[in-house]
Amino acid sequence: MRIVMIGSGYVGLVSGACLADFGHHVTCVDKSAAKIDALEAGKAPIFEPGLDNIIEHNRSAGRLDFSKELAASVAEAEVVFIAVGTPSRRGDGHADLSYVYAAAREIAAAVSGFTVVVTKSTVPVGTGDEIERIFREEFPEKDISVVSNPEFLREGAAISDFKRPDRIVLGTEEPRAVEIMREVYRPLYLNEAPLYFCERRTSELIKYAANAFLAMKITFINEIADLCEQIGADVQKVAKGIGMDKRIGDKFLHAGPGYGGSCFPKDTLALVKTAQDYDSPVRLIETTVAINDNRKRAMGRKVIAACDGTVRGKKIAILGLTFKPNTDDMRDAPSITIIQALLDGGANVQAYDPEGMEMAKEVIGPITYGNDPYEIAEGADAIVIVTEWDEFRALDLKRMKSLVKTPTIVDLRNIYPVAEVTKHGFAYFAIGKKNEKQ
Ligand code: UDX
């Protein structure tokens, strides 16, 4: 089957490479010449474990190629995915669909024969209808079916999420499109991943509702964590205790500095806006967004409190900058706000992240970067764990203690057992637990 993926960003590239790995012929298209040139030279523009190998393997097998022009490949394709960006529109928080509609028009102009156009970008409810209207009114001679197929992959685990999904949601009721989409996902279907067909608008909402629910779950446990700190309970044990109830489930109950990334902040905001437009507000999500925004700043205050109420002139060592481990993505990372709060308080901030420092340099103010945790710990008044990279889970605490000025660890990801840290003479401030100060 010939497939074209419009947009070679995170979702487009991972989906395109994985679909090629299933045996389809895939062309990934992007308007950015730099991106396509890099891909043709064998370099993925994003850091995602396993992606380079899949790209290389399928390129050499002749199943995956890249192009700056969509017309020629679209003319031969049976399925064209739209995986372009849908950033938050400046000012009003709505999803900006200009790239999606521009891509749709270009695709329609190029298709020949029956073609399925699939929106993989996260798009507000009704976008599929609007694309269909554009096709019907502006390209009445073309035979195109519009399908919604949201993507649920997580950064850092994108390949396995794509290949072993909990479900594949497909919004279409047109029999020819159903048949073709079954064929696209046949390898997964044979692996027993459920294909869930529903109406297009329902499918579009499933994506937003899923992300909003997960964001709400995280925010819920974060608030419980704050309560735990006040009443002397342990949030990790509370999460475990409630998670054992299958109706609740144990996933997405890790308390932390607030969610970030390319999806949750943008998608929760877009859902809030859509719901307001339809005069059917989603107040739980409105509150989730507000709590999460406040939380990042509050984490800065938590660090300041751990430093006896002031960080002025103090050296703070930040471990981890990306919004989560195994990615170089800094979009809406809590570290940005936390570091800003510390800089505002007069701190001298030094940071280390295994993959995120290049991107961080573009979005974070005047701080210095180190080559490893020990380098930035030297002379520090506090060590703050912001992202739970594996390499921070087994720090040589004895060595750390010998380097720092004041032995204080603020662990915003709860990656250390309290006793382990205090044994080495550190004051330990975790999330949702009693503070341990010597
Ligand atoms: C998310 C969704 O999981 C995915 O289905 C969707 O397609 C895109 O958005 P992603 O943004 O890659 O994926 O990361 P995810 O692992 O979901 O984490 C998002 C944020 O929530 C991170 O900042 C993470 O640190 C935070 N988080 C997650 C928590 O604070 N606690 C948790 O228990 C889980």
Short mmCIF file of C-alpha atoms and ligand atoms in Angstrom, two decimals:
data_model
loop_
_atom_site.label_atom_id
_atom_site.label_comp_id
_atom_site.label_asym_id
_atom_site.label_seq_id
_atom_site.Cartn_x
_atom_site.Cartn_y
_atom_site.Cartn_z
CA MET A 1 0.00 0.00 0.00
CA ARG A 2 1.32 3.48 -0.83
CA ILE A 3 1.05 5.96 2.00
CA VAL A 4 2.08 9.60 2.23
CA MET A 5 2.67 11.33 5.55
CA ILE A 6 2.36 15.11 5.37
CA GLY A 7 4.44 16.65 8.16
CA SER A 8 7.63 15.01 9.39
CA GLY A 9 7.49 16.21 12.97
CA TYR A 10 7.20 13.95 15.94
CA VAL A 11 3.97 12.15 15.13
CA GLY A 12 4.50 12.13 11.36
CA LEU A 13 7.99 10.73 11.47
CA VAL A 14 7.31 8.04 14.05
CA SER A 15 4.05 6.98 12.35
CA GLY A 16 5.62 7.06 8.88
CA ALA A 17 8.64 5.02 9.93
CA CYS A 18 6.50 2.47 11.79
CA LEU A 19 4.02 2.11 8.89
CA ALA A 20 6.99 1.47 6.58
CA ASP A 21 8.18 -1.13 9.07
CA PHE A 22 4.79 -2.85 8.63
CA GLY A 23 5.66 -3.28 4.95
CA HIS A 24 3.85 -0.31 3.40
CA HIS A 25 5.61 2.12 1.10
CA VAL A 26 5.71 5.48 2.89
CA THR A 27 6.83 8.92 1.75
CA CYS A 28 7.27 11.46 4.53
CA VAL A 29 6.82 15.01 3.26
CA ASP A 30 7.81 18.23 4.96
CA LYS A 31 8.07 21.81 3.77
CA SER A 32 11.23 22.34 5.82
CA ALA A 33 14.12 21.72 3.44
CA ALA A 34 16.52 21.48 6.39
CA LYS A 35 14.46 18.68 7.93
CA ILE A 36 14.19 16.67 4.72
CA ASP A 37 17.87 17.16 3.89
CA ALA A 38 18.80 15.93 7.36
CA LEU A 39 16.51 12.90 7.03
CA GLU A 40 17.95 12.08 3.62
CA ALA A 41 21.40 12.27 5.16
CA GLY A 42 20.21 9.69 7.74
CA LYS A 43 19.70 12.08 10.66
CA ALA A 44 16.37 12.22 12.50
CA PRO A 45 15.59 15.79 13.61
CA ILE A 46 14.24 14.53 16.94
CA PHE A 47 15.61 12.32 19.68
CA GLU A 48 13.45 9.25 20.08
CA PRO A 49 14.86 5.90 21.22
CA GLY A 50 14.83 3.37 18.36
CA LEU A 51 13.68 5.79 15.65
CA ASP A 52 17.03 6.15 13.85
CA ASN A 53 17.28 2.39 13.41
CA ILE A 54 13.78 2.02 11.99
CA ILE A 55 14.32 4.88 9.58
CA GLU A 56 17.63 3.49 8.40
CA HIS A 57 16.33 -0.06 8.05
CA ASN A 58 13.29 0.93 6.00
CA ARG A 59 15.15 3.43 3.86
CA SER A 60 17.63 0.79 2.80
CA ALA A 61 14.76 -1.65 2.17
CA GLY A 62 13.28 0.96 -0.22
CA ARG A 63 10.03 1.33 1.76
CA LEU A 64 10.63 4.78 3.24
CA ASP A 65 11.60 7.97 1.49
CA PHE A 66 11.42 11.71 2.09
CA SER A 67 10.33 14.63 -0.03
CA LYS A 68 9.82 18.39 0.08
CA GLU A 69 7.10 18.18 -2.59
CA LEU A 70 3.84 16.42 -1.93
CA ALA A 71 2.22 16.41 -5.39
CA ALA A 72 3.97 13.48 -7.07
CA SER A 73 3.78 11.07 -4.15
CA VAL A 74 0.20 12.02 -3.26
CA ALA A 75 -0.91 11.30 -6.84
CA GLU A 76 0.17 7.67 -6.39
CA ALA A 77 -1.02 7.20 -2.81
CA GLU A 78 -4.10 5.38 -1.56
CA VAL A 79 -3.84 6.96 1.88
CA VAL A 80 -2.54 10.40 2.83
CA PHE A 81 -2.04 11.22 6.49
CA ILE A 82 -2.03 14.82 7.69
CA ALA A 83 0.39 15.07 10.62
CA VAL A 84 1.24 18.76 10.57
CA GLY A 85 1.43 20.91 13.69
CA THR A 86 -1.63 22.36 15.42
CA PRO A 87 -0.06 24.84 17.84
CA SER A 88 -2.11 26.96 20.25
CA ARG A 89 -3.18 30.12 18.44
CA ARG A 90 -1.60 33.19 19.97
CA GLY A 91 -4.09 35.12 22.04
CA ASP A 92 -7.07 32.81 22.27
CA GLY A 93 -5.71 29.30 22.96
CA HIS A 94 -7.66 27.70 20.09
CA ALA A 95 -5.78 25.17 17.98
CA ASP A 96 -4.29 26.87 14.92
CA LEU A 97 -5.55 24.86 11.95
CA SER A 98 -4.02 26.90 9.15
CA TYR A 99 -1.37 24.23 8.42
CA VAL A 100 -4.00 21.50 8.38
CA TYR A 101 -6.26 23.28 5.89
CA ALA A 102 -3.35 24.34 3.70
CA ALA A 103 -2.16 20.72 3.57
CA ALA A 104 -5.70 19.51 2.80
CA ARG A 105 -5.98 21.85 -0.20
CA GLU A 106 -2.59 20.83 -1.54
CA ILE A 107 -3.47 17.17 -1.15
CA ALA A 108 -6.83 17.56 -2.88
CA ALA A 109 -5.22 19.29 -5.81
CA ALA A 110 -2.79 16.40 -6.21
CA VAL A 111 -4.86 13.22 -5.66
CA SER A 112 -5.90 10.94 -8.50
CA GLY A 113 -8.46 8.19 -7.99
CA PHE A 114 -10.13 7.31 -4.69
CA THR A 115 -7.94 8.50 -1.82
CA VAL A 116 -8.38 8.38 1.94
CA VAL A 117 -7.18 11.52 3.73
CA VAL A 118 -6.52 10.84 7.39
CA THR A 119 -6.09 13.49 10.09
CA LYS A 120 -3.45 12.30 12.54
CA SER A 121 -2.76 15.76 13.90
CA THR A 122 -4.81 16.48 17.01
CA VAL A 123 -7.64 18.56 15.60
CA PRO A 124 -10.73 20.04 17.23
CA VAL A 125 -14.08 18.42 16.72
CA GLY A 126 -15.51 19.41 13.34
CA THR A 127 -12.16 19.77 11.55
CA GLY A 128 -12.83 16.63 9.50
CA ASP A 129 -16.20 18.12 8.46
CA GLU A 130 -14.49 21.34 7.42
CA ILE A 131 -11.86 19.47 5.38
CA GLU A 132 -14.65 17.52 3.71
CA ARG A 133 -16.48 20.77 2.92
CA ILE A 134 -13.31 22.19 1.35
CA PHE A 135 -12.94 19.06 -0.79
CA ARG A 136 -16.62 19.05 -1.82
CA GLU A 137 -16.82 22.74 -2.67
CA GLU A 138 -13.36 23.45 -4.04
CA PHE A 139 -12.50 20.07 -5.57
CA PRO A 140 -15.88 18.56 -6.53
CA GLU A 141 -14.35 16.28 -9.17
CA LYS A 142 -12.08 14.50 -6.63
CA ASP A 143 -13.07 11.25 -4.89
CA ILE A 144 -11.75 11.65 -1.32
CA SER A 145 -12.86 10.27 2.02
CA VAL A 146 -11.83 12.05 5.24
CA VAL A 147 -10.99 9.88 8.27
CA SER A 148 -9.99 10.87 11.80
CA ASN A 149 -7.25 8.70 13.32
CA PRO A 150 -5.81 10.36 16.43
CA GLU A 151 -2.41 9.31 17.69
CA PHE A 152 -1.83 8.44 21.34
CA LEU A 153 1.91 7.87 21.34
CA ARG A 154 4.10 9.20 24.12
CA GLU A 155 7.46 10.78 23.53
CA GLY A 156 10.28 8.54 24.66
CA ALA A 157 8.13 5.44 24.14
CA ALA A 158 6.76 6.37 20.74
CA ILE A 159 7.82 3.31 18.76
CA SER A 160 6.40 0.76 21.17
CA ASP A 161 3.27 2.90 21.67
CA PHE A 162 2.72 2.93 17.91
CA LYS A 163 3.36 -0.76 17.47
CA ARG A 164 1.60 -1.98 20.58
CA PRO A 165 -1.27 0.47 21.09
CA ASP A 166 -4.12 -0.05 23.53
CA ARG A 167 -6.44 0.78 20.66
CA ILE A 168 -6.53 2.41 17.25
CA VAL A 169 -9.37 4.91 16.97
CA LEU A 170 -10.75 5.42 13.46
CA GLY A 171 -13.45 7.99 12.80
CA THR A 172 -15.22 7.09 9.57
CA GLU A 173 -18.47 5.54 8.49
CA GLU A 174 -17.65 5.23 4.80
CA PRO A 175 -17.25 1.52 3.87
CA ARG A 176 -14.44 2.04 1.33
CA ALA A 177 -12.41 4.00 3.90
CA VAL A 178 -13.09 1.38 6.59
CA GLU A 179 -11.68 -1.30 4.31
CA ILE A 180 -8.57 0.70 3.45
CA MET A 181 -7.86 1.66 7.08
CA ARG A 182 -8.18 -2.01 8.07
CA GLU A 183 -5.52 -2.75 5.49
CA VAL A 184 -3.22 0.04 6.78
CA TYR A 185 -3.36 -1.35 10.31
CA ARG A 186 -3.65 -5.04 9.41
CA PRO A 187 -0.29 -5.94 11.01
CA LEU A 188 -1.47 -4.45 14.31
CA TYR A 189 -4.93 -5.91 13.98
CA LEU A 190 -3.33 -9.34 13.60
CA ASN A 191 -1.48 -8.56 16.82
CA GLU A 192 -4.91 -8.13 18.37
CA ALA A 193 -4.74 -4.36 18.85
CA PRO A 194 -8.40 -3.36 18.69
CA LEU A 195 -9.45 -1.14 15.81
CA TYR A 196 -12.23 1.04 17.18
CA PHE A 197 -14.39 2.51 14.44
CA CYS A 198 -16.74 5.36 15.31
CA GLU A 199 -18.13 8.57 13.80
CA ARG A 200 -15.54 11.14 12.83
CA ARG A 201 -16.57 13.78 15.37
CA THR A 202 -16.54 11.19 18.14
CA SER A 203 -13.04 10.12 17.17
CA GLU A 204 -11.84 13.72 17.22
CA LEU A 205 -13.23 14.21 20.70
CA ILE A 206 -11.77 10.92 22.00
CA LYS A 207 -8.27 12.30 21.56
CA TYR A 208 -8.97 15.49 23.53
CA ALA A 209 -10.99 13.71 26.18
CA ALA A 210 -8.23 11.11 26.67
CA ASN A 211 -5.50 13.72 27.08
CA ALA A 212 -7.68 15.89 29.32
CA PHE A 213 -8.52 12.92 31.51
CA LEU A 214 -4.86 11.99 31.92
CA ALA A 215 -3.91 15.62 32.66
CA MET A 216 -6.70 15.70 35.25
CA LYS A 217 -5.49 12.45 36.83
CA ILE A 218 -1.98 13.88 37.22
CA THR A 219 -3.36 17.13 38.61
CA PHE A 220 -5.54 15.23 41.05
CA ILE A 221 -2.60 13.34 42.51
CA ASN A 222 -0.54 16.55 42.60
CA GLU A 223 -3.17 18.20 44.79
CA ILE A 224 -3.37 15.11 46.98
CA ALA A 225 0.44 15.36 47.25
CA ASP A 226 0.17 18.90 48.62
CA LEU A 227 -2.37 17.67 51.13
CA CYS A 228 -0.09 14.77 52.10
CA GLU A 229 2.68 17.23 52.91
CA GLN A 230 0.36 19.11 55.23
CA ILE A 231 -1.14 16.14 57.03
CA GLY A 232 1.88 13.85 57.12
CA ALA A 233 0.82 11.17 54.63
CA ASP A 234 2.86 9.69 51.76
CA VAL A 235 1.51 10.38 48.27
CA GLN A 236 3.27 7.43 46.66
CA LYS A 237 1.53 5.07 49.05
CA VAL A 238 -1.79 6.86 48.56
CA ALA A 239 -1.36 6.50 44.77
CA LYS A 240 -0.55 2.83 45.13
CA GLY A 241 -3.46 2.28 47.47
CA ILE A 242 -6.02 3.91 45.22
CA GLY A 243 -4.43 2.54 42.03
CA MET A 244 -5.04 -1.04 43.15
CA ASP A 245 -8.72 -0.35 42.56
CA LYS A 246 -9.13 -1.38 38.92
CA ARG A 247 -11.73 1.31 38.42
CA ILE A 248 -9.03 3.90 39.14
CA GLY A 249 -5.94 2.14 37.77
CA ASP A 250 -2.34 2.72 38.82
CA LYS A 251 -1.11 4.68 35.78
CA PHE A 252 -0.59 8.46 35.65
CA LEU A 253 -0.64 8.84 39.39
CA HIS A 254 2.94 9.99 39.85
CA ALA A 255 2.92 13.28 41.66
CA GLY A 256 5.45 15.76 40.28
CA PRO A 257 6.10 19.35 39.27
CA GLY A 258 3.09 19.53 36.94
CA TYR A 259 2.60 18.16 33.44
CA GLY A 260 4.31 19.71 30.44
CA GLY A 261 5.14 18.67 26.90
CA SER A 262 3.77 19.21 23.46
CA CYS A 263 0.31 17.72 24.06
CA PHE A 264 -1.29 18.06 27.48
CA PRO A 265 -0.93 21.85 27.91
CA LYS A 266 -2.02 22.57 24.33
CA ASP A 267 -4.81 20.01 24.12
CA THR A 268 -6.40 20.79 27.49
CA LEU A 269 -6.50 24.46 26.55
CA ALA A 270 -8.00 23.72 23.14
CA LEU A 271 -10.69 21.50 24.70
CA VAL A 272 -11.58 24.25 27.16
CA LYS A 273 -11.95 26.72 24.26
CA THR A 274 -14.03 24.37 22.13
CA ALA A 275 -16.32 23.57 25.04
CA GLN A 276 -16.80 27.27 25.77
CA ASP A 277 -17.63 27.89 22.11
CA TYR A 278 -20.36 25.27 22.30
CA ASP A 279 -21.59 26.78 25.57
CA SER A 280 -20.88 23.49 27.32
CA PRO A 281 -17.91 24.32 29.54
CA VAL A 282 -15.63 21.56 30.85
CA ARG A 283 -15.02 23.07 34.27
CA LEU A 284 -12.94 20.19 35.58
CA ILE A 285 -10.48 20.77 32.77
CA GLU A 286 -10.55 24.57 33.18
CA THR A 287 -9.55 24.01 36.79
CA THR A 288 -6.94 21.41 35.82
CA VAL A 289 -5.28 23.92 33.49
CA ALA A 290 -5.25 26.63 36.15
CA ILE A 291 -3.92 24.34 38.89
CA ASN A 292 -1.17 23.00 36.67
CA ASP A 293 -0.07 26.50 35.64
CA ASN A 294 0.15 27.60 39.27
CA ARG A 295 1.96 24.45 40.27
CA LYS A 296 5.07 25.12 38.21
CA ARG A 297 5.63 28.46 39.92
CA ALA A 298 4.82 26.86 43.28
CA MET A 299 7.66 24.40 42.68
CA GLY A 300 10.03 27.37 42.49
CA ARG A 301 8.70 28.51 45.87
CA LYS A 302 9.19 24.99 47.22
CA VAL A 303 12.88 25.13 46.32
CA ILE A 304 13.18 28.59 47.89
CA ALA A 305 11.53 27.32 51.08
CA ALA A 306 13.95 24.38 51.17
CA CYS A 307 16.78 26.95 51.05
CA ASP A 308 15.57 28.58 54.27
CA GLY A 309 13.37 31.08 52.47
CA THR A 310 15.85 32.69 50.10
CA VAL A 311 17.96 31.72 47.12
CA ARG A 312 19.54 35.15 46.67
CA GLY A 313 23.20 34.65 45.79
CA LYS A 314 22.85 30.89 46.27
CA LYS A 315 23.90 28.28 43.77
CA ILE A 316 21.10 25.93 42.72
CA ALA A 317 21.92 22.79 40.73
CA ILE A 318 19.08 21.65 38.46
CA LEU A 319 19.10 18.00 37.37
CA GLY A 320 16.87 17.51 34.33
CA LEU A 321 15.32 20.12 32.07
CA THR A 322 13.10 18.27 29.57
CA PHE A 323 9.42 17.85 30.39
CA LYS A 324 10.06 14.15 30.94
CA PRO A 325 12.94 11.70 30.42
CA ASN A 326 14.03 10.10 27.12
CA THR A 327 13.30 13.14 25.02
CA ASP A 328 15.08 16.36 24.14
CA ASP A 329 11.75 18.20 24.09
CA MET A 330 11.56 21.37 26.17
CA ARG A 331 8.04 22.42 25.16
CA ASP A 332 6.15 23.64 28.23
CA ALA A 333 8.68 21.91 30.47
CA PRO A 334 8.09 22.75 34.16
CA SER A 335 11.84 23.46 34.44
CA ILE A 336 11.37 26.68 32.46
CA THR A 337 9.01 28.23 35.03
CA ILE A 338 10.85 26.77 38.02
CA ILE A 339 14.18 28.17 36.85
CA GLN A 340 12.60 31.55 36.11
CA ALA A 341 11.22 31.67 39.66
CA LEU A 342 14.68 30.90 41.02
CA LEU A 343 16.35 33.52 38.81
CA ASP A 344 13.72 36.04 39.94
CA GLY A 345 14.67 35.17 43.51
CA GLY A 346 18.31 36.01 42.79
CA ALA A 347 19.68 32.47 42.44
CA ASN A 348 22.67 31.44 40.42
CA VAL A 349 21.33 28.45 38.47
CA GLN A 350 23.42 25.68 36.95
CA ALA A 351 21.77 22.85 35.07
CA TYR A 352 22.46 19.52 33.47
CA ASP A 353 20.23 17.40 31.23
CA PRO A 354 21.33 14.35 29.21
CA GLU A 355 19.51 15.42 26.01
CA GLY A 356 17.72 18.72 26.54
CA MET A 357 20.45 21.31 26.93
CA GLU A 358 20.58 22.40 23.28
CA MET A 359 16.87 23.15 23.21
CA ALA A 360 16.95 24.58 26.72
CA LYS A 361 19.44 27.22 25.64
CA GLU A 362 16.75 28.67 23.38
CA VAL A 363 14.01 28.89 26.00
CA ILE A 364 15.69 29.41 29.37
CA GLY A 365 17.24 32.63 30.64
CA PRO A 366 20.78 33.26 31.80
CA ILE A 367 21.97 30.05 33.41
CA THR A 368 25.06 27.92 33.03
CA TYR A 369 25.19 24.30 31.92
CA GLY A 370 27.40 21.49 33.13
CA ASN A 371 28.53 18.19 31.67
CA ASP A 372 27.24 15.93 34.43
CA PRO A 373 25.44 16.05 37.80
CA TYR A 374 28.68 16.18 39.79
CA GLU A 375 30.06 19.18 37.94
CA ILE A 376 27.01 21.30 38.71
CA ALA A 377 26.77 20.03 42.29
CA GLU A 378 30.07 21.63 43.18
CA GLY A 379 29.48 24.36 45.76
CA ALA A 380 25.68 24.06 45.40
CA ASP A 381 23.26 25.18 48.09
CA ALA A 382 20.61 22.80 46.80
CA ILE A 383 20.26 20.05 44.22
CA VAL A 384 16.86 20.00 42.52
CA ILE A 385 15.73 16.93 40.57
CA VAL A 386 13.25 18.19 37.99
CA THR A 387 13.21 15.34 35.45
CA GLU A 388 13.48 11.66 36.38
CA TRP A 389 16.21 10.60 33.95
CA ASP A 390 17.54 7.12 34.82
CA GLU A 391 21.04 8.46 35.32
CA PHE A 392 19.78 10.53 38.29
CA ARG A 393 18.31 7.50 40.02
CA ALA A 394 21.61 6.11 41.25
CA LEU A 395 23.73 9.16 41.98
CA ASP A 396 26.81 8.63 44.10
CA LEU A 397 25.38 10.50 47.07
CA LYS A 398 28.58 10.23 49.06
CA ARG A 399 30.44 12.02 46.29
CA MET A 400 27.62 14.53 45.93
CA LYS A 401 27.78 15.31 49.64
CA SER A 402 31.51 15.99 49.39
CA LEU A 403 30.92 18.45 46.53
CA VAL A 404 27.95 20.52 47.68
CA LYS A 405 28.06 23.52 49.98
CA THR A 406 24.76 22.74 51.67
CA PRO A 407 23.46 19.15 51.59
CA THR A 408 19.90 19.72 50.41
CA ILE A 409 18.05 17.72 47.77
CA VAL A 410 14.68 18.81 46.45
CA ASP A 411 13.32 15.83 44.55
CA LEU A 412 10.34 16.91 42.46
CA ARG A 413 9.95 13.37 41.02
CA ASN A 414 10.23 11.25 44.16
CA ILE A 415 12.95 9.03 42.74
CA TYR A 416 14.78 8.38 46.01
CA PRO A 417 13.76 6.45 49.08
CA VAL A 418 13.85 8.99 51.91
CA ALA A 419 16.15 6.85 54.08
CA GLU A 420 18.73 6.50 51.29
CA VAL A 421 19.17 10.26 50.99
CA THR A 422 19.03 11.16 54.67
CA LYS A 423 21.54 8.38 55.45
CA HIS A 424 24.09 10.42 53.51
CA GLY A 425 23.34 13.51 55.55
CA PHE A 426 21.14 15.36 53.08
CA ALA A 427 18.04 17.30 53.95
CA TYR A 428 15.45 15.83 51.60
CA PHE A 429 12.38 17.59 50.26
CA ALA A 430 10.23 15.33 48.13
CA ILE A 431 6.71 15.68 46.72
CA GLY A 432 3.81 14.67 48.91
CA LYS A 433 5.88 13.44 51.84
CA LYS A 434 7.05 14.77 55.15
CA ASN A 435 10.16 16.92 54.67
CA GLU A 436 13.27 15.36 56.14
CA LYS A 437 15.53 18.01 57.54
CA GLN A 438 18.48 17.11 59.74
C1 UDX B 1 0.97 12.51 26.10
C2 UDX B 1 -0.01 11.32 26.10
O1 UDX B 1 0.41 10.36 27.08
C3 UDX B 1 -0.08 10.67 24.73
O2 UDX B 1 -1.06 9.65 24.72
C4 UDX B 1 -0.44 11.75 23.71
O3 UDX B 1 -0.43 11.20 22.42
C5 UDX B 1 0.52 12.93 23.79
O4 UDX B 1 0.58 13.43 25.11
P1 UDX B 1 3.62 12.84 26.20
O5 UDX B 1 3.32 14.30 26.22
O6 UDX B 1 4.67 12.34 25.30
O7 UDX B 1 2.27 12.02 25.84
O8 UDX B 1 4.07 12.42 27.67
P2 UDX B 1 3.45 11.70 28.95
O9 UDX B 1 4.30 10.54 29.29
O10 UDX B 1 2.01 11.46 28.82
O11 UDX B 1 3.72 12.84 30.06
C6 UDX B 1 3.16 14.13 29.95
C7 UDX B 1 3.52 14.95 31.15
O12 UDX B 1 2.85 14.47 32.31
C8 UDX B 1 5.00 14.96 31.52
O13 UDX B 1 5.37 16.27 31.90
C9 UDX B 1 5.11 13.99 32.67
O14 UDX B 1 6.20 14.25 33.51
C10 UDX B 1 3.77 14.24 33.36
N1 UDX B 1 3.31 13.10 34.16
C11 UDX B 1 2.92 11.95 33.56
C12 UDX B 1 3.26 13.22 35.54
O15 UDX B 1 3.59 14.27 36.12
N2 UDX B 1 2.78 12.17 36.28
C13 UDX B 1 2.38 10.99 35.70
O16 UDX B 1 1.94 10.10 36.43
C14 UDX B 1 2.46 10.89 34.30
#
